[in-house]
Coordinates of C-alpha atoms and ligand atoms in Angstrom, one line a residue:
X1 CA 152.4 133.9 65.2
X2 CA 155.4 134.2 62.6
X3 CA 155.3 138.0 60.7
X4 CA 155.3 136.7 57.2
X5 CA 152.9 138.6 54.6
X6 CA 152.4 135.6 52.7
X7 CA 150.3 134.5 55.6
X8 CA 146.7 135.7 56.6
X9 CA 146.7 137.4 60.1
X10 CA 145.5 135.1 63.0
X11 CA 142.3 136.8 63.2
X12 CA 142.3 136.9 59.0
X13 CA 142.6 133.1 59.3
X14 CA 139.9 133.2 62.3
X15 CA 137.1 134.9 60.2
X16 CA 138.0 132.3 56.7
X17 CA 137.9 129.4 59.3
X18 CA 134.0 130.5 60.2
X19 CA 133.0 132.3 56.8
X20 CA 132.1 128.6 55.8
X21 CA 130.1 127.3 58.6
X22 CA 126.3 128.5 59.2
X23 CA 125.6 131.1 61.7
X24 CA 124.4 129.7 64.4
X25 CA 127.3 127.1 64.1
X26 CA 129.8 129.8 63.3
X27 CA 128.7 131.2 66.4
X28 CA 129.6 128.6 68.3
X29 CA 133.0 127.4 66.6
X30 CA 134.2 131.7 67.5
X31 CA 134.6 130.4 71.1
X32 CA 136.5 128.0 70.3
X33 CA 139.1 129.6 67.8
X34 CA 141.0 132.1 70.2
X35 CA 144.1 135.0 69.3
X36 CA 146.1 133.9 72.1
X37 CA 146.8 136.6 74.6
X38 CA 149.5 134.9 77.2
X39 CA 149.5 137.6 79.8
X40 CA 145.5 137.3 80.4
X41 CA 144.7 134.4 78.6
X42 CA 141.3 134.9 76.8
X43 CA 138.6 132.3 77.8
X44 CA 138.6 129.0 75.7
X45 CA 134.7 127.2 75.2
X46 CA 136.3 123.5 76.1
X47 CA 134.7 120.6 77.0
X48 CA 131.7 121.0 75.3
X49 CA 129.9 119.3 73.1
X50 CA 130.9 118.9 69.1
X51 CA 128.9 120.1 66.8
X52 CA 126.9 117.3 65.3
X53 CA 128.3 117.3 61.9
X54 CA 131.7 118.4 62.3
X55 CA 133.9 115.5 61.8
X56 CA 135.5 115.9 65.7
X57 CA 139.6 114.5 66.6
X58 CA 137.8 113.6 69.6
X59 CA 137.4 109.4 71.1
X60 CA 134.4 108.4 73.2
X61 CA 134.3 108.1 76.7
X62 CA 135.0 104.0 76.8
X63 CA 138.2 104.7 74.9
X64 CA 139.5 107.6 77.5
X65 CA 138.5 104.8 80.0
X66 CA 139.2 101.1 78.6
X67 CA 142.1 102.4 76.0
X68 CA 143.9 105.7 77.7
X69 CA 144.2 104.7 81.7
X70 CA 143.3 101.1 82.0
X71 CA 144.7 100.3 78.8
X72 CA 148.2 100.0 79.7
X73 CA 148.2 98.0 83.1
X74 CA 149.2 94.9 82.5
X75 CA 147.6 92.4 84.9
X76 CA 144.4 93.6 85.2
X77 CA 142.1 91.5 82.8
X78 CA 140.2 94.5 81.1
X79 CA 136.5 93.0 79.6
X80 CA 134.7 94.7 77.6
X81 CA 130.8 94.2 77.4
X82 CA 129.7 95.5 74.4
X83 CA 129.5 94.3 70.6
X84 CA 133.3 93.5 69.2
X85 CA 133.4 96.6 67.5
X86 CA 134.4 98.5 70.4
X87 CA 136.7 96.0 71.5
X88 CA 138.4 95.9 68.4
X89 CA 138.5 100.0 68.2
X90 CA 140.2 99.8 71.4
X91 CA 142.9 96.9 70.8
X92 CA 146.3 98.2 71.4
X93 CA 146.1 101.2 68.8
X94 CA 148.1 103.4 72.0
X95 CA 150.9 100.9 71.1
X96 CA 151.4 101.3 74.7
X97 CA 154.4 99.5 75.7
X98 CA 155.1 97.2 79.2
X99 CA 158.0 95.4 80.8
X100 CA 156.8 92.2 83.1
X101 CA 159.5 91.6 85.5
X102 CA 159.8 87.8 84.5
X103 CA 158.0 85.2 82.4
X104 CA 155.7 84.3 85.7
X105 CA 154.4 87.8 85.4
X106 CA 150.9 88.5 84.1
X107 CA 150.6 90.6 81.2
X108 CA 147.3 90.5 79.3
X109 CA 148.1 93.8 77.2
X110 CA 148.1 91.9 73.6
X111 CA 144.7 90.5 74.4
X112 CA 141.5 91.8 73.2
X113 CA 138.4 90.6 75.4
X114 CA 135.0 90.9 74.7
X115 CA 131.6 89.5 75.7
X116 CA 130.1 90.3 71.8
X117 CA 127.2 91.0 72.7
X118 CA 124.6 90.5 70.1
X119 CA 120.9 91.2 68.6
X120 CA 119.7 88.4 71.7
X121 CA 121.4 90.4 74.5
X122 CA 120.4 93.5 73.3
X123 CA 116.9 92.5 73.5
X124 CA 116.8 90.1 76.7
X125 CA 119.9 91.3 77.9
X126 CA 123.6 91.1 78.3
X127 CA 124.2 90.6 82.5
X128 CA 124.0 86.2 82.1
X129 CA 126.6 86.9 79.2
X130 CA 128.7 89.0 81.0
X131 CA 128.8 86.5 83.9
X132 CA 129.6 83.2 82.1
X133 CA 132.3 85.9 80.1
X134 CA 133.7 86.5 83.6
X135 CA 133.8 83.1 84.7
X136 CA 135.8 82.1 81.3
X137 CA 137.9 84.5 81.4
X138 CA 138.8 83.7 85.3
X139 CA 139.7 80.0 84.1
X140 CA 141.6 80.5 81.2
X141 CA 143.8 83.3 83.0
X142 CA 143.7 83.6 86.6
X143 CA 143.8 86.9 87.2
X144 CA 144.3 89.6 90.4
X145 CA 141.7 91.6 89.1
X146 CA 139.5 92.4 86.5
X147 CA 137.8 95.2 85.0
X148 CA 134.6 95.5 82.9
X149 CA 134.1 98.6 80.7
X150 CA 130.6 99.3 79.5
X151 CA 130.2 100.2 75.9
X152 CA 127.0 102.2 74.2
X153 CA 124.2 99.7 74.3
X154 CA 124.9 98.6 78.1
X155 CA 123.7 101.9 79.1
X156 CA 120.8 102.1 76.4
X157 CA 120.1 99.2 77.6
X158 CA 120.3 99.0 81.5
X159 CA 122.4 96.2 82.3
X160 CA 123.5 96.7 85.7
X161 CA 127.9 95.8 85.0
X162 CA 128.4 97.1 89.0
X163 CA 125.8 94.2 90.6
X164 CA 127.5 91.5 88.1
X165 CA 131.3 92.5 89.0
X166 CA 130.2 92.5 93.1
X167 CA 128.8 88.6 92.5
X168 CA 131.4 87.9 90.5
X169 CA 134.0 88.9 93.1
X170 CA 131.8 87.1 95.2
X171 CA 132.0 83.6 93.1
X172 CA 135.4 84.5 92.7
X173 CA 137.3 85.2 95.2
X174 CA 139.3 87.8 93.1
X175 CA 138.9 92.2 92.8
X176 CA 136.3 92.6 90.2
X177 CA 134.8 95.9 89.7
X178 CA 133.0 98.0 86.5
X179 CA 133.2 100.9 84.8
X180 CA 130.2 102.8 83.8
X181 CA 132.2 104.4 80.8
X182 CA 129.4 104.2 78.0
X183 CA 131.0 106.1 74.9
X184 CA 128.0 108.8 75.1
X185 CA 128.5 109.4 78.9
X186 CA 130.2 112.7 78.2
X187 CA 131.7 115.1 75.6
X188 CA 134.8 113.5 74.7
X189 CA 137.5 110.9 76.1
X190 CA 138.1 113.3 79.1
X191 CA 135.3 112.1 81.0
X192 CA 136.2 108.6 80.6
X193 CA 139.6 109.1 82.2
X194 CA 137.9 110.4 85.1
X195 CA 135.4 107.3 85.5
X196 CA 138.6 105.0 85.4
X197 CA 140.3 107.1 88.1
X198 CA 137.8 106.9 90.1
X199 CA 136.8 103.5 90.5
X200 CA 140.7 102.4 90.6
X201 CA 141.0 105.3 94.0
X202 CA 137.7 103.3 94.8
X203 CA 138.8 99.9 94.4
X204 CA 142.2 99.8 94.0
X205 CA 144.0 102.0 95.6
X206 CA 144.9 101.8 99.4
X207 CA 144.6 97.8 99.1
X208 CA 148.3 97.1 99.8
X209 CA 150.7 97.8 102.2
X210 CA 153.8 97.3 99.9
X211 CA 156.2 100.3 100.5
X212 CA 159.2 99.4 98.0
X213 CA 162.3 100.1 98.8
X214 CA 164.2 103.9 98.6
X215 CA 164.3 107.3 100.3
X216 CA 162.7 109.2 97.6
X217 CA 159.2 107.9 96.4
X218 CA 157.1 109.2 94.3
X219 CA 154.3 108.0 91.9
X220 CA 154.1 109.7 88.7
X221 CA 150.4 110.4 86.9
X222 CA 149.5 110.9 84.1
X223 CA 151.8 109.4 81.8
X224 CA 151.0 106.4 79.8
X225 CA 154.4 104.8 78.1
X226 CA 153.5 105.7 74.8
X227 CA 156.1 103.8 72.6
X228 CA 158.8 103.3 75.5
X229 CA 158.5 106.6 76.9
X230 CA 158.0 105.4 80.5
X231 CA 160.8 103.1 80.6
X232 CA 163.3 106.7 79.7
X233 CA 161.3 108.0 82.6
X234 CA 162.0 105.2 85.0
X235 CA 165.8 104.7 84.3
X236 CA 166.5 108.4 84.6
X237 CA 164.5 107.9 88.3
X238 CA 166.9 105.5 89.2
X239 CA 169.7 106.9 87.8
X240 CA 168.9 109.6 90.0
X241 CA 168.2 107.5 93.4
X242 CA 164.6 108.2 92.5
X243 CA 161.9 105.5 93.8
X244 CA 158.5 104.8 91.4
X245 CA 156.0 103.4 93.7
X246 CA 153.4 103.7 91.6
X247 CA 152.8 104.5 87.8
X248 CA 149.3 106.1 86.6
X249 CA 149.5 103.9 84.7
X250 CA 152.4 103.5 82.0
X251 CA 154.0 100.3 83.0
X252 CA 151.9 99.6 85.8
X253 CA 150.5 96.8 87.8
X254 CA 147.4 96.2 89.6
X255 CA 149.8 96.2 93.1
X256 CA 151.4 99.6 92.1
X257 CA 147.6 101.2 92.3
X258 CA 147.1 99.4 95.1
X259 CA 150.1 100.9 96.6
X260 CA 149.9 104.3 95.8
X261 CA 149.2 105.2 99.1
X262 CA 152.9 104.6 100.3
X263 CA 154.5 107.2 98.1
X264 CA 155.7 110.8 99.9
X265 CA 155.3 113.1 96.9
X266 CA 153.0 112.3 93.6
X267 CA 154.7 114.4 90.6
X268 CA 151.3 114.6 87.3
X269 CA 152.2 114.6 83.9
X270 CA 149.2 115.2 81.7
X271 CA 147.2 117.5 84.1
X272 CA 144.4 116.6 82.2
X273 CA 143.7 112.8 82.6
X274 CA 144.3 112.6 86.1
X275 CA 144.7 116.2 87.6
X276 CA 141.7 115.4 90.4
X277 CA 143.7 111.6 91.2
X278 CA 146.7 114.3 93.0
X279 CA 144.1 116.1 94.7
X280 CA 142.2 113.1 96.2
X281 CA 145.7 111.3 97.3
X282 CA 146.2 114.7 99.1
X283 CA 142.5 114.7 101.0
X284 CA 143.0 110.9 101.6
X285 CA 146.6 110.3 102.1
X286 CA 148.1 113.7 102.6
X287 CA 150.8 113.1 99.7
X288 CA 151.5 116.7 97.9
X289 CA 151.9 117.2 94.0
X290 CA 153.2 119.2 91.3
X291 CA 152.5 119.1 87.9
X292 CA 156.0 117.8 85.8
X293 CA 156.7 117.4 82.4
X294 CA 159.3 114.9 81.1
X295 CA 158.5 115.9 76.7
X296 CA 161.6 118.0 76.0
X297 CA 165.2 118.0 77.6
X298 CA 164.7 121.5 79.4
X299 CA 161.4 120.6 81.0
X300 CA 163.1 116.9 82.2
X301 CA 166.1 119.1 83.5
X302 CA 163.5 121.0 85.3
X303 CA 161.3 118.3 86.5
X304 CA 164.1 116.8 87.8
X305 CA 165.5 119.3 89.9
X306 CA 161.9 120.5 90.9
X307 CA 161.4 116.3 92.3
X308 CA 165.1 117.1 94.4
X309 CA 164.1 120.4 96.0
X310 CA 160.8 118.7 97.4
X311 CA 162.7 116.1 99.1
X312 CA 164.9 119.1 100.2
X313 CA 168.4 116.5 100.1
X314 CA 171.7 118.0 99.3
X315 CA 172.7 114.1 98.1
X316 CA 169.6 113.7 96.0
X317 CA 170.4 117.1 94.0
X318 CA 173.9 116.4 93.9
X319 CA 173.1 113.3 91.9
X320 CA 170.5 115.1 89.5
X321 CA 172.7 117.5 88.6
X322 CA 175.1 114.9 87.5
X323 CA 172.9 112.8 85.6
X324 CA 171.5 116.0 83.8
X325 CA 174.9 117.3 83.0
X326 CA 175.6 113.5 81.5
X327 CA 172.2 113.3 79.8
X328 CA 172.8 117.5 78.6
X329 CA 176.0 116.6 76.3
X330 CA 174.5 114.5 74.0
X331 CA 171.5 116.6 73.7
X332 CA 173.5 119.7 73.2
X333 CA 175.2 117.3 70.4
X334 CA 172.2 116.8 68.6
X335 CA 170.8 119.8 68.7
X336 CA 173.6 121.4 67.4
X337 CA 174.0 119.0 64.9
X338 CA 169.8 119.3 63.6
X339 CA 169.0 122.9 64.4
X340 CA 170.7 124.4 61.4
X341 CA 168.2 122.1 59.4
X342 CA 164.7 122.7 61.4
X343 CA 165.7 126.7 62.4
X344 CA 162.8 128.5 61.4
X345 CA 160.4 125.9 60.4
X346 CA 156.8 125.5 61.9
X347 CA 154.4 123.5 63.1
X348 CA 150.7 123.0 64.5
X349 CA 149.6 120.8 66.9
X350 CA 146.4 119.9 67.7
X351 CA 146.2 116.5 70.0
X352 CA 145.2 115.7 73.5
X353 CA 144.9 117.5 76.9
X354 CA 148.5 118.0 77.3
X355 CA 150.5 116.9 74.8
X356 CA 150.1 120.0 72.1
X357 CA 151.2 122.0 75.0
X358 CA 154.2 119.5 76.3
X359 CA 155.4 119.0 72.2
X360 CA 156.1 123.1 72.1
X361 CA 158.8 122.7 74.2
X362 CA 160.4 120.2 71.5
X363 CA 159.8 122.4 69.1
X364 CA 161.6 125.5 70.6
X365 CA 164.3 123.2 71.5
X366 CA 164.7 123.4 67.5
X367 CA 164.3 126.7 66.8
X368 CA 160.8 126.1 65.2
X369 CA 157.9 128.2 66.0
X370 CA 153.9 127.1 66.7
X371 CA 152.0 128.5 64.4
X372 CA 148.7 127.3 66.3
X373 CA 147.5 124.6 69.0
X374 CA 145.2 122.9 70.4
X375 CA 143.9 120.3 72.4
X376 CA 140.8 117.8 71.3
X377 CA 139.3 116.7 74.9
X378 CA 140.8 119.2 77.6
X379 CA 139.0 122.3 80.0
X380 CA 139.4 125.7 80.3
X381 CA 142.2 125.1 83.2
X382 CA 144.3 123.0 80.2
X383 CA 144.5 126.1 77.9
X384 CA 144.2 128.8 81.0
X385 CA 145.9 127.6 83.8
X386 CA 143.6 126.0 87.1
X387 CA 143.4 129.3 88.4
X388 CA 139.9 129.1 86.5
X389 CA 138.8 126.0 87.5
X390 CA 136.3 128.0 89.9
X391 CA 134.9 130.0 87.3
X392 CA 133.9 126.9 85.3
X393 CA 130.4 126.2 85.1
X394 CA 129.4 122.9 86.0
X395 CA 126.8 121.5 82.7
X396 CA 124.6 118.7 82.9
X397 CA 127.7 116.7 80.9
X398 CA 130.0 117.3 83.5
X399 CA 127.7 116.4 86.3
X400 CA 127.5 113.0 84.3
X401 CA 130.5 112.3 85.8
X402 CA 130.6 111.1 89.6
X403 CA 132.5 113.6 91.6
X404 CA 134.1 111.2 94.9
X405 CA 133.7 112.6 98.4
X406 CA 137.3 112.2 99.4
X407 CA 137.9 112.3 103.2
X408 CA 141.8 112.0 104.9
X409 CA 141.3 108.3 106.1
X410 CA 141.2 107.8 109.8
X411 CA 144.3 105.6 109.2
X412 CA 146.3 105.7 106.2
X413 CA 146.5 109.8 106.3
X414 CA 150.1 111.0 107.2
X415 CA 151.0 114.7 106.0
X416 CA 154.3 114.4 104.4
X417 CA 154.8 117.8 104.7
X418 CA 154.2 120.0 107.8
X419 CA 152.3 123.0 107.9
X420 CA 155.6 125.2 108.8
X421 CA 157.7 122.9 106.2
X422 CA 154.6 124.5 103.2
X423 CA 154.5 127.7 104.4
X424 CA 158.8 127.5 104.2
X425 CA 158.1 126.1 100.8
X426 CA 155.5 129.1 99.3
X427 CA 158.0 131.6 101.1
X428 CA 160.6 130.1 98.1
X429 CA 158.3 130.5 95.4
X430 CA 157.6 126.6 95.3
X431 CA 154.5 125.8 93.2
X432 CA 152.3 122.7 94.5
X433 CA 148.7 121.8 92.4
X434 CA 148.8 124.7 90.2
X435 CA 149.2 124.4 86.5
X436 CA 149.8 127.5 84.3
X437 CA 147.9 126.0 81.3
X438 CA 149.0 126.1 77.2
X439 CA 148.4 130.0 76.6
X440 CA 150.5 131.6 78.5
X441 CA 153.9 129.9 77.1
X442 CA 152.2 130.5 73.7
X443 CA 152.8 133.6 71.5
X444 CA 150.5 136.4 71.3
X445 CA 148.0 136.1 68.6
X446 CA 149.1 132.6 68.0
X447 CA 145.7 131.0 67.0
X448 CA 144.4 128.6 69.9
X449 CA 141.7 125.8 68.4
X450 CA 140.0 123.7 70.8
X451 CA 138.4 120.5 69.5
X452 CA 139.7 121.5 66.0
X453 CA 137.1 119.9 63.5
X454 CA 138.7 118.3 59.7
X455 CA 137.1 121.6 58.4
X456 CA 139.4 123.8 60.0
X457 CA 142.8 121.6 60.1
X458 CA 141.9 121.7 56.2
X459 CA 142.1 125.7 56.1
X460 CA 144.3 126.3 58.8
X461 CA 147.1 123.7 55.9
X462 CA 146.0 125.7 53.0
X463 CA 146.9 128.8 54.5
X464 CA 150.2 128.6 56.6
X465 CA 151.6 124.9 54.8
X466 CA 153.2 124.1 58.5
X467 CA 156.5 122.0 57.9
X468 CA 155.0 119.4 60.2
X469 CA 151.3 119.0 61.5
X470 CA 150.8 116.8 64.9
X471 CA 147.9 115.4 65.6
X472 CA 146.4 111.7 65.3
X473 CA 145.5 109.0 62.8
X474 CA 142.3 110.6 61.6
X475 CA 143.9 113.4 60.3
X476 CA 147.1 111.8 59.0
X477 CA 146.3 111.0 55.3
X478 CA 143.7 113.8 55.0
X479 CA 146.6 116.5 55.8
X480 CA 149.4 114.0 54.3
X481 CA 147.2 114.1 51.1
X482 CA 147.7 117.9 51.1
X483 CA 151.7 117.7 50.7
X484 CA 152.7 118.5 54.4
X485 CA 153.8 115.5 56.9
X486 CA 151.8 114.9 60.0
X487 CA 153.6 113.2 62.8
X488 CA 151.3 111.2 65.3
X489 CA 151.3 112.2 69.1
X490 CA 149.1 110.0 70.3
X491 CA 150.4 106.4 68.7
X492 CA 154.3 108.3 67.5
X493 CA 153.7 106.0 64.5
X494 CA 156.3 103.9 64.8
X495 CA 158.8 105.8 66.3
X496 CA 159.5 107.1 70.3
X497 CA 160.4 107.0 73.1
X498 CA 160.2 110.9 73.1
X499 CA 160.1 111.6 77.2
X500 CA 163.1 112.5 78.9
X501 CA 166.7 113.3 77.3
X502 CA 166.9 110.4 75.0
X503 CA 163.5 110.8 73.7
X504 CA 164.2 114.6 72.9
X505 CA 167.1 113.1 70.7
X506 CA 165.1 110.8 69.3
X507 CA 162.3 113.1 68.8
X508 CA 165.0 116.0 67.2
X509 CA 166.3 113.7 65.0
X510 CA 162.8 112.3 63.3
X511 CA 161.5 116.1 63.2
X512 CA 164.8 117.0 61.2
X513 CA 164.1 114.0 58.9
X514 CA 160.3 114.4 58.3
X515 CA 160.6 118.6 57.9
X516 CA 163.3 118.3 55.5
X517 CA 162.3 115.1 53.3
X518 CA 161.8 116.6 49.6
X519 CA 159.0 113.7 49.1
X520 CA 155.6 116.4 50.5
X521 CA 156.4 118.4 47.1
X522 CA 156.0 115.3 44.9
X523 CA 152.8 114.7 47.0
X524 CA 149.5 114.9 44.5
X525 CA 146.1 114.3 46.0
X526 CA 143.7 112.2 43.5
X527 CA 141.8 115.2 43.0
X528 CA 144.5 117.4 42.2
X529 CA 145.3 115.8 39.1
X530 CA 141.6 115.1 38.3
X531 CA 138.9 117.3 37.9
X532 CA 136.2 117.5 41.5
X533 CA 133.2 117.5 42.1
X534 CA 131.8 121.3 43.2
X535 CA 129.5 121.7 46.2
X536 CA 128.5 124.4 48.7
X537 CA 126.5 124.6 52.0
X538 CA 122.7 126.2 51.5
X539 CA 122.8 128.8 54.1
Ligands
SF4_601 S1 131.0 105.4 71.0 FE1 129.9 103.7 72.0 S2 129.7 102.2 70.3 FE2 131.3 103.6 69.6 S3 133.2 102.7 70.3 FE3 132.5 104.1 71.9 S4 131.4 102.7 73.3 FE4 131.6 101.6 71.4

C-alpha cells in the first residue's frame, strides 16, 4: 500500500468497508477483506457463497461453462437449452476472437443457439424440444460435435440433457454430449469451468491420434484469446520453433481437444479455470505442467525461457533468447517512452481467477503501484498459492461439482519425463504443478478483496481515487460515474491483444492514455449536481 496520509490505512479502509453492513453480514465480508501479508499469506474465505443482497461481479455457473471454456471453440455447435435469455446473456460478450484456417472451416462462434424454451416445456417438459432442436441444428450445419449446456429451469425441472445427447449421437452419427452447468450449480462461474473440463477430458479428449508436426509440443490451458491475445501467443510459439497441439481453448477446435493427448509438456495460464485439466493429463497421459503467464513482457520472457529449459535443447533456447531480445527493444522503447507519464500512478483490480494477479505485472512494468486486488470466482490456492489446496474444506457447493477418477490409460500413458530426468529437474530448482498464488507478489498490507461486492468497489473509489480501476462491465459506469476510468479485463473494451510483448505495448500505451486523459475531472454524476435522495440500513 502507497504511504500517503491523505489515504486511510488498509485496515482504516477495512473497518469503513464493514461499518456499513449488518453484523452478522459484516462478519462474514471480514474474511473476505484481507491486509495482505506476502511472506505467510493470511487465509482468504473464497469460493463461497455471496451474500444474498450484495450486488456480486460474479457470472453463473452456465456462463463459466457455455461462455468462458466452450465459448471460444469454434466448431463445436454449442446449444443452449434454456429460455433465450440465457442465450442472449452469453452471446459473444468475451469478444473472443478465432482464426479458421480457410473458408471450408467451421466456425459457429457468431451464432447464438437456443432451444427457447417456454411456459409449455417448463410444464410438460423440454427433452422433445431439445431433440427436434438437435436434429435442426445437425441439418442446417453439419457439425463434428455438439454441445448442450443446461440453464436454470433444466435442473428445476429434471430434464435429463445427458440421455437426449447419447440418442442424439445415436440418430446422428456425430459426438454429442451435455453439460449439466445449471447457473445455480455452484457459487460462481468457477464451477462451471470445471463441469466443461470435464466432460471435454470425458468426451473429447483422447479421440484423435493427430500428432502435428514439431519437436517441441505443448498445449497451452487456460487461456481464452480475449481480443487477439492468443494469436500473440501462437506467433511468438512459432517464432520460437514452438509446436501448439492443443489450445484450452482460445482458438481451438474440436480435433485440438481431441488431440491433447499427443502433446509432451502442457504449460496453464489461468490456474484457476483449468488448474485440475494439467493434473488429469498427467494421471492419464503422463504429460507434466507448469503454470505460465504470457500478461506482461517480463513474465512472457520468463515463460518462454521456462518452456526451453523443459525441453532441455541448447537450439530451442538459442532461438528464445533471440526472439526475446528482438521482441525486448521495442518494449524497452515504449516503456521508456510512457513511464515518465504513468510513474507513480495506481490502480485496483478486482476481476477473475487470475487475471488481477497476471495485470500487476503490467502495472509494475509502469512504475504504478496496486493499491488493492482481487479476484470474483477463484479459491484459497488463487490468492495463497496450491500449497493450501489440502487444507481446503470440501462444502456441499464444491461437492456439487463431479470430481473425475482419472487413471494413466493402459494405452495412451507414456511418461515424458523419467523418474531420474524429475528428480535432475527438482535438484535445479525447476517448479512443476505448483502455483505461488496473488499475495505473495503483492505488498504488505495491500488490501486483498475476494468477491468484491458494488458496496465496497464504491468506498474503496471514494477513498484512494485509483488512476485506473479494472474490473468488468458491471462496474464500468458505476465507477466511471465517480470520475475515475475503469478499464475492462474480461471483454478489454475494445482494445487488446495484451498477452505477450506486443500486447504489453499495446496495453502500456492505452494505460498511459486512459490515466492521463483530463476528461475523469470534468466527470459529474447526475446526483452530484442534483440534490439525493437520503437512506440508511435499520440495523
Ligand atoms: S443464472 Fe440461470 S437463468 Fe440466469 S443466465 Fe445463468 S443459467 Fe440462465
Amino acid at each position: 500500500m502507497v504511504a500517503d496520509k491523505s489515504y486511510p490505512t488498509s485496515a482504516e479502509a477495512k473497518d469503513i468497508l464493514l461499518k456499513e453492513y449488518p453484523v452478522k453480514t459484516a462478519r462474514k465480508r471480514a474474511k473476505g477483506i484481507i491486509l495482505n501479508d506476502p511472506e505467510m499469506p493470511p487465509e482468504v474465505a473464497a469460493n463461497t457463497r455471496t451474500i444474498p443482497g450484495i450486488i456480486t461481479q460474479r457470472g453463473c455457473t452456465y456462463a463459466g461453462c457455455k461462455g468462458v471454456v466452450l465459448g471460444p471453440t469454434r466448431d463445436i455447435l454449442n446449444l443452449v437449452h434454456g429460455p433465450i435469455g440465457c442465450s442472449f446473456y452469453a452471446w459473444l460478450t468475451r469478444r473472443n476472437q478465432t482464426r479458421p484456417t480457410g473458408p471450408e472451416e467451421d466456425n459457429f462462434i457468431p451464432y447464438c443457439l437456443s432451444t427457447d424454451m417456454a411456459e409449455s416445456e417448463i410444464i410438460f417438459g423440454g427433452e422433445k424440444k431439445l431433440a427436434q432442436a438437435i436434429r435442426e441444428a445437425y441439418a442446417a450445419f453439419k457439425p463434428k460435435a455438439i454441445g448442450v449446456f443446461s440453464t436454470c429451469p433444466v435442473g428445476l425441472i429434471g430434464d435429463d440433457v445427458h440421455t437426449v445427447a447419447r440418442q442424439m449421437s445415436a440418430e446422428l452419427g456425430i459426438n454429442i454430449f451435455g453439460f449439466s452447468c445449471e447457473g445455480y450449480k455452484g457459487v460462481s462461474q468457477s464451477a462451471g469451468h470445471h463441469i466443461a473440463n470435464n466432460q471435454l477430458m470425458k468426451h473429447v479428449v483422447g479421440k484423435s491420434d493427430t500428432v502435428k508436426e514439431g519437436k517441441y509440443r505443448i498445449n497451452m490451458l487456460g487461456e481464452y484469446n480475449i481480443g487477439g491475445d492468443a494469436f500473440v501467443i501462437e506467433d511468438l510459439l512459432e517464432r520460437c520453433g514452438i509446436t501448439l497441439q492443443a489450445s484450452f481453448s482460445g482458438n481451438s477446435t474440436y480435433d485440438q481437444f481431441a488431440s491433447a493427448q499427443n502433446a509432451d509438456l502442457n504449460v496453464v495460464m489461468c490456474h484457476r479455470s483449468i488448474n485440475y485439466v494439467a493434473d488429469m493429463l498427467d494421471k492419464k497421459y503422463g504429460i507434466p505442467w507448469f503454470k505460465v503467464n504470457f500478461i506482461g513482457a517480463h513474465s512472457t520472457a520468463k515463460s518462454l525461457r521456462k518452456i526451453a529449459e523443459y525441453f532441455k535443447s541448447p537450439e530451442l533456447s538459442e532461438r528464445v533468447e533471440k526472439v526475446i531480445a528482438e521482441e525486448m527493444e521495442a518494449v524497452n522503447a515504449v516503456i521508456a517512452e510512457v513511464r515518465p507519464r504513468t510513474e507513480g500512478k495506481t490502480a485496483m483490480l478486482f476481476v477473475g481467477g487470475s487475471r488481477a494477479h497476471h495485470y500487476q505485472d503490467l502495472f509494475k512494468e509502469l512504475g504504478m503501484t496496486t493499491l488493492a486486488a482481487g479476484y470474483e470466482f477463484a479459491h484459497r490456492d488463487d490468492y495463497e498459492g496450491r500449497r493450501v489446496i489440502p487444507d481446503i474444506k470440501v462444502d456441499a457447493d464444491s461437492r456439487n461439482i463431479e470430481e473425475l477418477d482419472i487413471k494413466a490409460d493402459p494405452e495412451l500413458y507414456r511418461p515424458r519425463k523419467s523418474e531420474a530426468e524429475m528428480q535432475a529437474f527438482a535438484a535445479e530448482g525447476f517448479e512443476f504443478k505448483d502455483y505461488t498464488g496473488m499475495m505473495p507478489e503483492m505488498d504488505k498490507d495491500t488490501l486483498v478483496i475476494d468477491d468484491i461486492s458494488h458496496a465496497e468497489a464504491h468506498r474503496l473509489v471514494e477513498m484512494y481515487h485509483p488512476s485506473v480501476f479494472c474490473a468488468g462491465i458491471k462496474e464500468k459506469y458505476v465507477i466511471q460515474k465517480m470520475g475515475i476510468p475503469l478499464k475492462q479485463l474480461h471483454s478489454y473494451d475494445y482494445g487488446g491483444p495484451y498477452a505477450g510483448f506486443k500486447g504489453a505495448i499495446n496495453y502500456y500505451r492505452d494505460i498511459d492514455r486512459i490515466t492521463n486523459m483530463r476528461i475523469w475531472e470534468r466527470v459529474k454524476a447526475p446526483w452530484q449536481k442534483n440534490p439525493e435522495l437520503k437512506a440508511s440500513y435499520g440495523k
